[in-house]
mmCIF file with all atom_site columns, C-alpha atoms in Angstrom:
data_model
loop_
_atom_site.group_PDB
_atom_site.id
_atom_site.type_symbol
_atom_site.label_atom_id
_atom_site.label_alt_id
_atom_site.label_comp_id
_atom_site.label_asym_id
_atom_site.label_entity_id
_atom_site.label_seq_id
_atom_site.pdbx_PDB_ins_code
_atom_site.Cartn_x
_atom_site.Cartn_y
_atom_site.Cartn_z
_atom_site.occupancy
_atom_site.B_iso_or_equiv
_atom_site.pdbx_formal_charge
_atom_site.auth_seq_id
_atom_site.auth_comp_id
_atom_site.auth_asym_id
_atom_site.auth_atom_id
_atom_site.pdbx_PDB_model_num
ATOM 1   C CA . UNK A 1 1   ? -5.249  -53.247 -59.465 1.00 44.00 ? 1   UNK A CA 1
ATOM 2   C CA . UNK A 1 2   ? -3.051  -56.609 -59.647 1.00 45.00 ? 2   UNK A CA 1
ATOM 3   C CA . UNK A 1 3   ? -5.147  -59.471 -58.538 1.00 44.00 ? 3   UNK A CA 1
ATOM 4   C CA . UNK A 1 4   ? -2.048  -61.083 -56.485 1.00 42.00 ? 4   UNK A CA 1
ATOM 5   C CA . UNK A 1 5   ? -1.525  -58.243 -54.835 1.00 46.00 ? 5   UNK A CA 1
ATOM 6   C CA . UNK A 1 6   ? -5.160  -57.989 -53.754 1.00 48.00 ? 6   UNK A CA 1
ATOM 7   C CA . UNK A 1 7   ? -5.016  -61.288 -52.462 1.00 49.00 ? 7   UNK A CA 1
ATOM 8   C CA . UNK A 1 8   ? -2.524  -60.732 -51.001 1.00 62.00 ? 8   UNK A CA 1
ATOM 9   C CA . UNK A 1 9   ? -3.631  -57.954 -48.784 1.00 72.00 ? 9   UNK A CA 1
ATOM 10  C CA . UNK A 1 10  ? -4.116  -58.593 -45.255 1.00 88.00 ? 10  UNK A CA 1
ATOM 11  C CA . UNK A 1 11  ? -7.816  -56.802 -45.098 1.00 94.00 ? 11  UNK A CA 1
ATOM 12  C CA . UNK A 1 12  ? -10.482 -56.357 -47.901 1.00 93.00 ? 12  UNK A CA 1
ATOM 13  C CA . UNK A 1 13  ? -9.941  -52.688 -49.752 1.00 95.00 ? 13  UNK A CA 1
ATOM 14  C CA . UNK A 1 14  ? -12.982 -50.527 -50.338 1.00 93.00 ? 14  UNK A CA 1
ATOM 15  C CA . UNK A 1 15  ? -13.843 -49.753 -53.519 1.00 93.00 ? 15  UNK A CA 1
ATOM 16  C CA . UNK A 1 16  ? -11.704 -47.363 -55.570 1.00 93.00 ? 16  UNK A CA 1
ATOM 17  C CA . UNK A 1 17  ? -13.754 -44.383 -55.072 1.00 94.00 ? 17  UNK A CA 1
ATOM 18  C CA . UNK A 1 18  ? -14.143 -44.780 -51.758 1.00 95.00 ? 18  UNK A CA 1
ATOM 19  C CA . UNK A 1 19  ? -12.953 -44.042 -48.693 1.00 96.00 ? 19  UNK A CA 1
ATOM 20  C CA . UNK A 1 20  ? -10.936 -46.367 -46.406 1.00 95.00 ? 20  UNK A CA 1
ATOM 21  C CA . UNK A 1 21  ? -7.763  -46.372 -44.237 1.00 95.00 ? 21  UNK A CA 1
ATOM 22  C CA . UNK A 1 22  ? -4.412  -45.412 -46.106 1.00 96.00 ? 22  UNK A CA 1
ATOM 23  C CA . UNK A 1 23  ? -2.741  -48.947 -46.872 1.00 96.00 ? 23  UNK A CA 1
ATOM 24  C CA . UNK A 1 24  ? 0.797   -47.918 -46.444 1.00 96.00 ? 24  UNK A CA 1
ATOM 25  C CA . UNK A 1 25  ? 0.108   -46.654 -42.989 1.00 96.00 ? 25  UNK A CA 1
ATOM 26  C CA . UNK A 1 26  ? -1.747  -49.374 -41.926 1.00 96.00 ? 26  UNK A CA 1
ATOM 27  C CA . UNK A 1 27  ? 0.339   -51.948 -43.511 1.00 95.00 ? 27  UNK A CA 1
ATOM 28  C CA . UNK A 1 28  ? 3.513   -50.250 -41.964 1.00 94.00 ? 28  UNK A CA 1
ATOM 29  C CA . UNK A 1 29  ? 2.131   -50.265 -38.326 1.00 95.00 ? 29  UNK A CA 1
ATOM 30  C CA . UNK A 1 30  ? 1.276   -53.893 -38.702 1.00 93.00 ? 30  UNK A CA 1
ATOM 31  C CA . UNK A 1 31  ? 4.658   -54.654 -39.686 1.00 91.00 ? 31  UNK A CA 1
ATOM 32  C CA . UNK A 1 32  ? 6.273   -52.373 -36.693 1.00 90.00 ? 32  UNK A CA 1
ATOM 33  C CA . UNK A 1 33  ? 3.992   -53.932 -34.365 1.00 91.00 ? 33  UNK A CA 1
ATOM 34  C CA . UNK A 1 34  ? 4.782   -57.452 -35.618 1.00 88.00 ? 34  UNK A CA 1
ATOM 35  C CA . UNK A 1 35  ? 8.748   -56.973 -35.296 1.00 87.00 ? 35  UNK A CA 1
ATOM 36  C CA . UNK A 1 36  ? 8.660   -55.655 -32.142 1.00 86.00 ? 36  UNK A CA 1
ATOM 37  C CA . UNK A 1 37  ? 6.835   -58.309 -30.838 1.00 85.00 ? 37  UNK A CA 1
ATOM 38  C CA . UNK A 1 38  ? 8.467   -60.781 -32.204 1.00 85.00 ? 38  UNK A CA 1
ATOM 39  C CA . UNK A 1 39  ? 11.923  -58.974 -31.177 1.00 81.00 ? 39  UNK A CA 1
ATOM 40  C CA . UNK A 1 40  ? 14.293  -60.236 -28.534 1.00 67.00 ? 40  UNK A CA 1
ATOM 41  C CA . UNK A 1 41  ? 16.173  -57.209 -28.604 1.00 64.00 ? 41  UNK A CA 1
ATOM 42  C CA . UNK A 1 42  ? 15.997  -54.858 -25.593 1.00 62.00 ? 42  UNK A CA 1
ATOM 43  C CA . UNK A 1 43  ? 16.992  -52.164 -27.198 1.00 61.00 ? 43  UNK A CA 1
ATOM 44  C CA . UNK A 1 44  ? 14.076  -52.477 -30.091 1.00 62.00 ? 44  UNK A CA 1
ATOM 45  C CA . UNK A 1 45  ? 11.408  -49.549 -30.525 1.00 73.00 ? 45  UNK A CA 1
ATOM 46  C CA . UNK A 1 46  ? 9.194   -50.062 -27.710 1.00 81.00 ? 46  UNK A CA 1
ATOM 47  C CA . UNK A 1 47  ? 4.964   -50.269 -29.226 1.00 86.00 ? 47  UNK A CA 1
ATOM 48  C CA . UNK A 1 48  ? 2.509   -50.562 -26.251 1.00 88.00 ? 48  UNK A CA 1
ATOM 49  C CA . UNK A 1 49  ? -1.076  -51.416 -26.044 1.00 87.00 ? 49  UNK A CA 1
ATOM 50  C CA . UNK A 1 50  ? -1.687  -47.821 -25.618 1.00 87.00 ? 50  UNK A CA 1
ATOM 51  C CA . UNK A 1 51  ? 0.001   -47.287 -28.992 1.00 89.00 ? 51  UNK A CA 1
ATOM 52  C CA . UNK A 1 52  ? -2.056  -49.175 -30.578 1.00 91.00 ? 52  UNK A CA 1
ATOM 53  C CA . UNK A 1 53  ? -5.232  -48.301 -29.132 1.00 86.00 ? 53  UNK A CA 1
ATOM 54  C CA . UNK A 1 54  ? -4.003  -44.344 -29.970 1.00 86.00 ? 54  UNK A CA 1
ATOM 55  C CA . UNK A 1 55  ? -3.218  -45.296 -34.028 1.00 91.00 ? 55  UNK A CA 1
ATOM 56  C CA . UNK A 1 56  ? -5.020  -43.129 -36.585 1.00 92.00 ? 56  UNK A CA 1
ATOM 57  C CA . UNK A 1 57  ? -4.518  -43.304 -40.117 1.00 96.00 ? 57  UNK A CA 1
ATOM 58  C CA . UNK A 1 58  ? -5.677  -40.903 -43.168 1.00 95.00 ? 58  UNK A CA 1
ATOM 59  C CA . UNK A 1 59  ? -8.491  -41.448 -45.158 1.00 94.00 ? 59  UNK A CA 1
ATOM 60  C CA . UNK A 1 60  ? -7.109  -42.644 -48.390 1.00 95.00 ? 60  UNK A CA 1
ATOM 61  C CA . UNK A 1 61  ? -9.309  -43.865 -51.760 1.00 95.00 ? 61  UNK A CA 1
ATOM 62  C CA . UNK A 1 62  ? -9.354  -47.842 -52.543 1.00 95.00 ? 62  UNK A CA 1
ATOM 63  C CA . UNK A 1 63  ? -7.865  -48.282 -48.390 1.00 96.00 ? 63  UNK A CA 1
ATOM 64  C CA . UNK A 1 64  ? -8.459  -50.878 -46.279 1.00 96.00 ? 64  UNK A CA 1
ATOM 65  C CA . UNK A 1 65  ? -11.759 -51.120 -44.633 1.00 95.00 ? 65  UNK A CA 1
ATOM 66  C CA . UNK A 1 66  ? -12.147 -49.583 -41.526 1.00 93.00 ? 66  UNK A CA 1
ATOM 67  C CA . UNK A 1 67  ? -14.095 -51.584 -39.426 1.00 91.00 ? 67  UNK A CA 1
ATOM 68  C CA . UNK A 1 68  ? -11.609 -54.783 -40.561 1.00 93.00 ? 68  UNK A CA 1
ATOM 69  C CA . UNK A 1 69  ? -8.413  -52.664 -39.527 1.00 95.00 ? 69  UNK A CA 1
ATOM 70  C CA . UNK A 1 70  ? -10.316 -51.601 -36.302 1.00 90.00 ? 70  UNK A CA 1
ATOM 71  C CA . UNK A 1 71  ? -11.066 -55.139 -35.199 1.00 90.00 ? 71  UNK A CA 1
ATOM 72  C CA . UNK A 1 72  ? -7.846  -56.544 -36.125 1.00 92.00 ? 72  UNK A CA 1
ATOM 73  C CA . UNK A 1 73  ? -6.274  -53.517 -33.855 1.00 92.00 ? 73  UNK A CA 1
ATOM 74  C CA . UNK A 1 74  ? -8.452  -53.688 -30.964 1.00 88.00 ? 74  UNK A CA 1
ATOM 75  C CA . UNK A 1 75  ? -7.271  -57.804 -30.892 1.00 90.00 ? 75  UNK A CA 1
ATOM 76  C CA . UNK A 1 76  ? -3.464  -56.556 -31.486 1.00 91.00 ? 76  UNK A CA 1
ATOM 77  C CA . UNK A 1 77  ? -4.246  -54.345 -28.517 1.00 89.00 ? 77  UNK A CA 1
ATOM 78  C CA . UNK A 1 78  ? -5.603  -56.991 -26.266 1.00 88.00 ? 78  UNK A CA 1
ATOM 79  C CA . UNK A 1 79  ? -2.344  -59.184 -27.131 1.00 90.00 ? 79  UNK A CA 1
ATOM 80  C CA . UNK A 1 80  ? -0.346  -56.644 -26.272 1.00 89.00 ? 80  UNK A CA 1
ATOM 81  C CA . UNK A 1 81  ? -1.706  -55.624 -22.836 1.00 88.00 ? 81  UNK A CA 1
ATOM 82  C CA . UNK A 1 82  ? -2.119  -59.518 -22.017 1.00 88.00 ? 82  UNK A CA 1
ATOM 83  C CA . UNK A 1 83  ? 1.731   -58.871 -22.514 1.00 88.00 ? 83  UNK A CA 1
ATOM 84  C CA . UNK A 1 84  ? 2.429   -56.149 -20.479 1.00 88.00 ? 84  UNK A CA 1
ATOM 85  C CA . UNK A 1 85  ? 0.799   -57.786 -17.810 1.00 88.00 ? 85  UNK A CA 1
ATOM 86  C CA . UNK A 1 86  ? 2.460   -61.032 -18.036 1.00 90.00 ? 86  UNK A CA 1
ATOM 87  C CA . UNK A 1 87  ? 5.760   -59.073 -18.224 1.00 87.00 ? 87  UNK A CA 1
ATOM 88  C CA . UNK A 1 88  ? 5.249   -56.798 -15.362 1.00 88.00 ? 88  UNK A CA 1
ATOM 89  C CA . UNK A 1 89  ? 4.196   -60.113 -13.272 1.00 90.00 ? 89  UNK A CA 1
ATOM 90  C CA . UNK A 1 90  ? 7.408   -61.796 -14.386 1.00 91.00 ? 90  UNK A CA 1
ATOM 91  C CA . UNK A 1 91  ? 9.918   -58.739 -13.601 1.00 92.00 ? 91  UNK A CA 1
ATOM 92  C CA . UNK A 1 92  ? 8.200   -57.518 -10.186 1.00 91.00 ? 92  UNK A CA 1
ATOM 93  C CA . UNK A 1 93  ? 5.347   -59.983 -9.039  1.00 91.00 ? 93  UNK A CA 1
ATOM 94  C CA . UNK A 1 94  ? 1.954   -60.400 -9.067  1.00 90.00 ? 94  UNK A CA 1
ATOM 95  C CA . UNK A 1 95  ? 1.360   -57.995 -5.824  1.00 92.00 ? 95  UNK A CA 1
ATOM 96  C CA . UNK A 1 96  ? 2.878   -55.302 -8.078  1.00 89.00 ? 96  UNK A CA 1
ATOM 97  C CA . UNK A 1 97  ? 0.328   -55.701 -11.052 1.00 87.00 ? 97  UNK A CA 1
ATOM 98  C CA . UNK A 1 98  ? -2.572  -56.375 -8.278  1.00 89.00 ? 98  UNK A CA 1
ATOM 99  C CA . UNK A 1 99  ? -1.684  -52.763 -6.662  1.00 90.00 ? 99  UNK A CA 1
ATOM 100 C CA . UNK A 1 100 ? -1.108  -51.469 -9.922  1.00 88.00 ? 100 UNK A CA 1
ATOM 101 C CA . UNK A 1 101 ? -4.723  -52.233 -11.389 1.00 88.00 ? 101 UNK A CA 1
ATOM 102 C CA . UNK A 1 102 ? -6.338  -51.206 -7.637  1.00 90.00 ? 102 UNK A CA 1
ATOM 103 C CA . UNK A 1 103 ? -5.022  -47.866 -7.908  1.00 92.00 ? 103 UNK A CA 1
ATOM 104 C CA . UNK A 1 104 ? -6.058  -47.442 -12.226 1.00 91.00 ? 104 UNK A CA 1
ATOM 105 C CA . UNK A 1 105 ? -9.181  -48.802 -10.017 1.00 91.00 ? 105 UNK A CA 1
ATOM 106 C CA . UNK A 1 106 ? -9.896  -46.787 -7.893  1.00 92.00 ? 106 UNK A CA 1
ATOM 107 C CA . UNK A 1 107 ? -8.491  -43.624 -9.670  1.00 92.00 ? 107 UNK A CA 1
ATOM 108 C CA . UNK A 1 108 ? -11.461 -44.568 -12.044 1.00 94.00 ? 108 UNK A CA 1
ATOM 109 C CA . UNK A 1 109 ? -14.290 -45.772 -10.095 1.00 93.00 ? 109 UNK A CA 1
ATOM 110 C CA . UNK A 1 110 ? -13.747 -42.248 -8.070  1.00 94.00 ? 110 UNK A CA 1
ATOM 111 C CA . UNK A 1 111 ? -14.918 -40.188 -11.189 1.00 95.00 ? 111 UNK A CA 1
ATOM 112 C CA . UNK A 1 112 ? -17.415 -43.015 -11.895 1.00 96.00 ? 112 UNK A CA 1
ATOM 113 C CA . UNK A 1 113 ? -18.943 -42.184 -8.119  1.00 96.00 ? 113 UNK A CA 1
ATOM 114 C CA . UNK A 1 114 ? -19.656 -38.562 -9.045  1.00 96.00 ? 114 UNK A CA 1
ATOM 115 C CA . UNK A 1 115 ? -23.332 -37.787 -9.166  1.00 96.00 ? 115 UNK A CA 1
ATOM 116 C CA . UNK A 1 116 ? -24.870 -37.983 -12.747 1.00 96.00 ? 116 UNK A CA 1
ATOM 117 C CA . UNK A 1 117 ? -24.470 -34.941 -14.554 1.00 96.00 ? 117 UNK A CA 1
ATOM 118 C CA . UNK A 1 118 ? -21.473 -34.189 -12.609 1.00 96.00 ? 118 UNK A CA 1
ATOM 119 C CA . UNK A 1 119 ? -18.519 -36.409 -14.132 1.00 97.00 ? 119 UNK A CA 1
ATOM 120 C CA . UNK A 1 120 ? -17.164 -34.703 -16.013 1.00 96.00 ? 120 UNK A CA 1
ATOM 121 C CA . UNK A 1 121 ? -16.444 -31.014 -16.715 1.00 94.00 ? 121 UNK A CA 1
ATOM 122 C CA . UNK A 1 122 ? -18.819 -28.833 -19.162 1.00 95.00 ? 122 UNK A CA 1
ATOM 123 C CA . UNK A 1 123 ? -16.994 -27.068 -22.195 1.00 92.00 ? 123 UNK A CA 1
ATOM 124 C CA . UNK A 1 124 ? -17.409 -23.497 -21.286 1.00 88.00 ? 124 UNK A CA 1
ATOM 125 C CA . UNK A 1 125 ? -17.410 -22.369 -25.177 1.00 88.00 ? 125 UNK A CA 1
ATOM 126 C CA . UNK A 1 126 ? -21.082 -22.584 -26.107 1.00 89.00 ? 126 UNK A CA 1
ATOM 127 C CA . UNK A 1 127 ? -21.002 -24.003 -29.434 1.00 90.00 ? 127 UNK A CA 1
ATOM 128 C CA . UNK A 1 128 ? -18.559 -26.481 -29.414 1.00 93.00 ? 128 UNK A CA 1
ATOM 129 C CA . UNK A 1 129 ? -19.488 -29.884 -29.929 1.00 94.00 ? 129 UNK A CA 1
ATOM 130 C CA . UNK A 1 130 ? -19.687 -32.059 -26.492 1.00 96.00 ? 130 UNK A CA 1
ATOM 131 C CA . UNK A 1 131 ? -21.125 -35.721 -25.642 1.00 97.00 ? 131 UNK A CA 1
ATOM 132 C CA . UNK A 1 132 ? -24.739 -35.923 -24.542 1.00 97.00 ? 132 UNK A CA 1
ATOM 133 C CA . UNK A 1 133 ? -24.597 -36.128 -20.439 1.00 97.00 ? 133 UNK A CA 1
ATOM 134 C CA . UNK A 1 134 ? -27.058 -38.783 -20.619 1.00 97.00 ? 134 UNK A CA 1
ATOM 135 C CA . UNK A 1 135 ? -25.509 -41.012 -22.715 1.00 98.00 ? 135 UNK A CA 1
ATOM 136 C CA . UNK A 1 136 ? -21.826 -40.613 -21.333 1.00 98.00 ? 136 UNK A CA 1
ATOM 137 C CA . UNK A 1 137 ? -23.895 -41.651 -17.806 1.00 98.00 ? 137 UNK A CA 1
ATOM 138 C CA . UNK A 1 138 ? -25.765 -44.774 -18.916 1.00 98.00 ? 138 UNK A CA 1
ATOM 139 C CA . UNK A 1 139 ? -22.051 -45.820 -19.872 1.00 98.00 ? 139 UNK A CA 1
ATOM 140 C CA . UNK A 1 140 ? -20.570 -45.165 -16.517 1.00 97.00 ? 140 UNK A CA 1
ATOM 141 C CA . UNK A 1 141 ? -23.411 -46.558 -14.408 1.00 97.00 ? 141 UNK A CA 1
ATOM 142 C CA . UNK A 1 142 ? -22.334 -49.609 -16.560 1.00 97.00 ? 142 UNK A CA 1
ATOM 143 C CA . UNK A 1 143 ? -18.546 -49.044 -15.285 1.00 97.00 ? 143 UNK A CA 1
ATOM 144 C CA . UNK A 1 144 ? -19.848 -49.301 -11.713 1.00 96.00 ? 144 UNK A CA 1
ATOM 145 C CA . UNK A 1 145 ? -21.591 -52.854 -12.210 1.00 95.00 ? 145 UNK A CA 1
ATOM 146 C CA . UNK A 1 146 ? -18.754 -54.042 -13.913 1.00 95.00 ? 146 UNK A CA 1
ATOM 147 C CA . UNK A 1 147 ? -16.181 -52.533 -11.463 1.00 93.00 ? 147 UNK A CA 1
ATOM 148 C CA . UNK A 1 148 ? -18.476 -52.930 -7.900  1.00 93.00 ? 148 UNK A CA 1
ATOM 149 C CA . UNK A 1 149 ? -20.628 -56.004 -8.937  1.00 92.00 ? 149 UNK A CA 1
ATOM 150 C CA . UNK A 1 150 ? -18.617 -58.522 -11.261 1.00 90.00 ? 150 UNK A CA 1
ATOM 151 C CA . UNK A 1 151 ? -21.516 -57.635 -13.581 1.00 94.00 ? 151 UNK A CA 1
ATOM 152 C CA . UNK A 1 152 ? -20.495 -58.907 -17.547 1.00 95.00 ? 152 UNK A CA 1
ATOM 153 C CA . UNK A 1 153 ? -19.128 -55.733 -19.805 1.00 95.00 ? 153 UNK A CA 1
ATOM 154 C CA . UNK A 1 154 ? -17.108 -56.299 -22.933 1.00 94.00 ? 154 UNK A CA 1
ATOM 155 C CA . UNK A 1 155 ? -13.901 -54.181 -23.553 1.00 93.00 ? 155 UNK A CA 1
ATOM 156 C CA . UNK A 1 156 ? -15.593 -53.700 -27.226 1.00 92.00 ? 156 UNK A CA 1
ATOM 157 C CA . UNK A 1 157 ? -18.597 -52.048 -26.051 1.00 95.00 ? 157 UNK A CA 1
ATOM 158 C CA . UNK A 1 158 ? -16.440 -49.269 -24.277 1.00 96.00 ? 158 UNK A CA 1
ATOM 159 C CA . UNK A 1 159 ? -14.373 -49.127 -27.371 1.00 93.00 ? 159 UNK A CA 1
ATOM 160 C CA . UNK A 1 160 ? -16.955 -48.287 -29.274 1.00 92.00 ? 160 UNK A CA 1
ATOM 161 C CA . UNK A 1 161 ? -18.969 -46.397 -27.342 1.00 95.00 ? 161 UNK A CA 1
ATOM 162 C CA . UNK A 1 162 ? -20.989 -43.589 -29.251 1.00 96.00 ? 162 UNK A CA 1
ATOM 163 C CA . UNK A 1 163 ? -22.360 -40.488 -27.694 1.00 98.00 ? 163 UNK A CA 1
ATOM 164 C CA . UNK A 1 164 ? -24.671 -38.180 -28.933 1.00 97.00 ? 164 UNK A CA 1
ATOM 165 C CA . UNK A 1 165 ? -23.858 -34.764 -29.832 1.00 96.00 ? 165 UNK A CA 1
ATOM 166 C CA . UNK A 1 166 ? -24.910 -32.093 -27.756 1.00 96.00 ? 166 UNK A CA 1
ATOM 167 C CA . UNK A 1 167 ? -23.568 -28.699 -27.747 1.00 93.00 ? 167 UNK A CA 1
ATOM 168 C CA . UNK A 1 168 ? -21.257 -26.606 -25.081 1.00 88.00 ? 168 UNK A CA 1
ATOM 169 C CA . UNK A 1 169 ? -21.803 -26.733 -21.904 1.00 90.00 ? 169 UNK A CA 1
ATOM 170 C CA . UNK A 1 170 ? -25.433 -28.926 -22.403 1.00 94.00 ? 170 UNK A CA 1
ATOM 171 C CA . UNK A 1 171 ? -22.482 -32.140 -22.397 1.00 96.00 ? 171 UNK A CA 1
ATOM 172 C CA . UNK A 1 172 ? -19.637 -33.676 -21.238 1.00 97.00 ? 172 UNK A CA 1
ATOM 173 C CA . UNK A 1 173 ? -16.006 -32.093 -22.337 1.00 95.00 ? 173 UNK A CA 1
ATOM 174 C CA . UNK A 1 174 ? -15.498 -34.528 -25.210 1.00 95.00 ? 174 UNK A CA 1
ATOM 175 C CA . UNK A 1 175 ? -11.724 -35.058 -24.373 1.00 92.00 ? 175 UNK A CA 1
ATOM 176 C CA . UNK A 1 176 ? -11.819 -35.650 -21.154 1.00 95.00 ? 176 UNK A CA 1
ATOM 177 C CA . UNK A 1 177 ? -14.564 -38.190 -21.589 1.00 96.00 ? 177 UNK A CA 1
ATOM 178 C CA . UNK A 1 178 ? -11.912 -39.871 -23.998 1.00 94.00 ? 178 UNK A CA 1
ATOM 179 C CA . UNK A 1 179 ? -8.981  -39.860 -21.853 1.00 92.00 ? 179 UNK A CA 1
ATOM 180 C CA . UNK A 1 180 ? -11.415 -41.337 -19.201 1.00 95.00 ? 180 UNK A CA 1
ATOM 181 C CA . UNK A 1 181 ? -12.599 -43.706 -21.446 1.00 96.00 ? 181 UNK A CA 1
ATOM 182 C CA . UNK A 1 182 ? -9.042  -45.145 -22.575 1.00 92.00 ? 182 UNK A CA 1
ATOM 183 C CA . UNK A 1 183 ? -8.099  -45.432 -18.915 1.00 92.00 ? 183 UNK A CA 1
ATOM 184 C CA . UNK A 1 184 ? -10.843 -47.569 -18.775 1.00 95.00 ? 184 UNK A CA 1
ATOM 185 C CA . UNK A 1 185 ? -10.428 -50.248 -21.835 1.00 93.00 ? 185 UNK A CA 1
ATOM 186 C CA . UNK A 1 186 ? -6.189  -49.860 -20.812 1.00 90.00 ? 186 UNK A CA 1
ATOM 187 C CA . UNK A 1 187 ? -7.630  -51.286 -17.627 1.00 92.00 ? 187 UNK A CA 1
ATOM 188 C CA . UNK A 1 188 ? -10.153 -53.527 -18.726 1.00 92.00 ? 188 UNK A CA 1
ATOM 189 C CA . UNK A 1 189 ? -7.636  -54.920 -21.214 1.00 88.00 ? 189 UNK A CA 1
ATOM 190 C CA . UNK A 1 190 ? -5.068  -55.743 -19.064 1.00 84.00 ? 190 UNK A CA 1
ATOM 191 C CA . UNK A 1 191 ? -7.269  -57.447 -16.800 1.00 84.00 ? 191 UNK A CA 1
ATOM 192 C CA . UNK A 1 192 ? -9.306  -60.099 -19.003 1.00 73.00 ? 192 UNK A CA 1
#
């Protein structure tokens, strides 16, 4: 590979046989994301902090490293959010982004008052894969302090929250834990 192009890269590159995200995608988000922040036009292609959080790229050989690309997005996110916040302040007030984040609030801490075991639904196919009800649990007993009590919680560890697997109906529905879970860090994001 060309040395000044290497350099030039915005995130280290895995080794040619391996694994990593595809560069062209990645480097083509960046540069979508970039113009439309940077755009004063109203009429540019709108990219939200829910955009970016949603992003997936393919598996390519010699890509950018993952956890690099990750990071950078989950800090693009933030930025944008911090945005959208500022922006919805500006156009309708602070009261409007105040009962905006009470209802995501409460919406949220409604599911998070369930009993354990009880949050979320149970696949009903028996050998699909589903998140261990334990696990999804500790996280949202976490939610609650951070919600209820001002106790400390970091957007990151909710982004990268791992579950263990369990199987059908012995865990949580997997998507609906990670529609919950983006509410959440949409939330979280907009309000740090």
């Amino acid at each position: 590979m060309n040395d000044a192009r290497q350099a030039s890269a915005p995130f280290e590159r895995v080794g040619r046989r391996e694994y990593g995200y595809n560069v062209r995608q990645v480097d083509d988000f960046l540069t979508k994301a970039r113009n439309y922040y940077n755009s004063e036009t109203p009429g540019a292609k709108v990219i939200t902090s829910r955009h970016v959080r949603s992003m997936a790229f393919d598996p390519a050989k010699g890509g950018y490293e993952a956890q690099a690309v990750d990071a950078a997005l989950d800090r693009l996110e933030d930025v944008f959010a911090q945005r959208e916040r500022d922006r919805l302040i500006q156009e309708k007030g602070e009261e409007a982004w105040l009962l905006q984040i009470s209802r995501t609030s409460a919406v949220l801490r409604g599911r998070l008052h369930r009993k354990p075991g009880e949050r979320f639904r149970r696949p009903t196919r028996r050998k699909v894969p589903s998140y261990d009800v334990q696990d999804v649990d500790a996280l949202c007993d976490e939610l609650l302090g951070y919600f209820e009590n001002d106790k400390p919680l970091s957007v990151d560890v909710v982004r990268r929250a791992v579950f263990r697997e369990a199987k059908g109906p012995e865990g949580y529905e997997e998507t609906q834990v990670d529609v919950f879970l983006d509410r959440v860090v949409e939330l979280m994001a907009s309000i740090d």
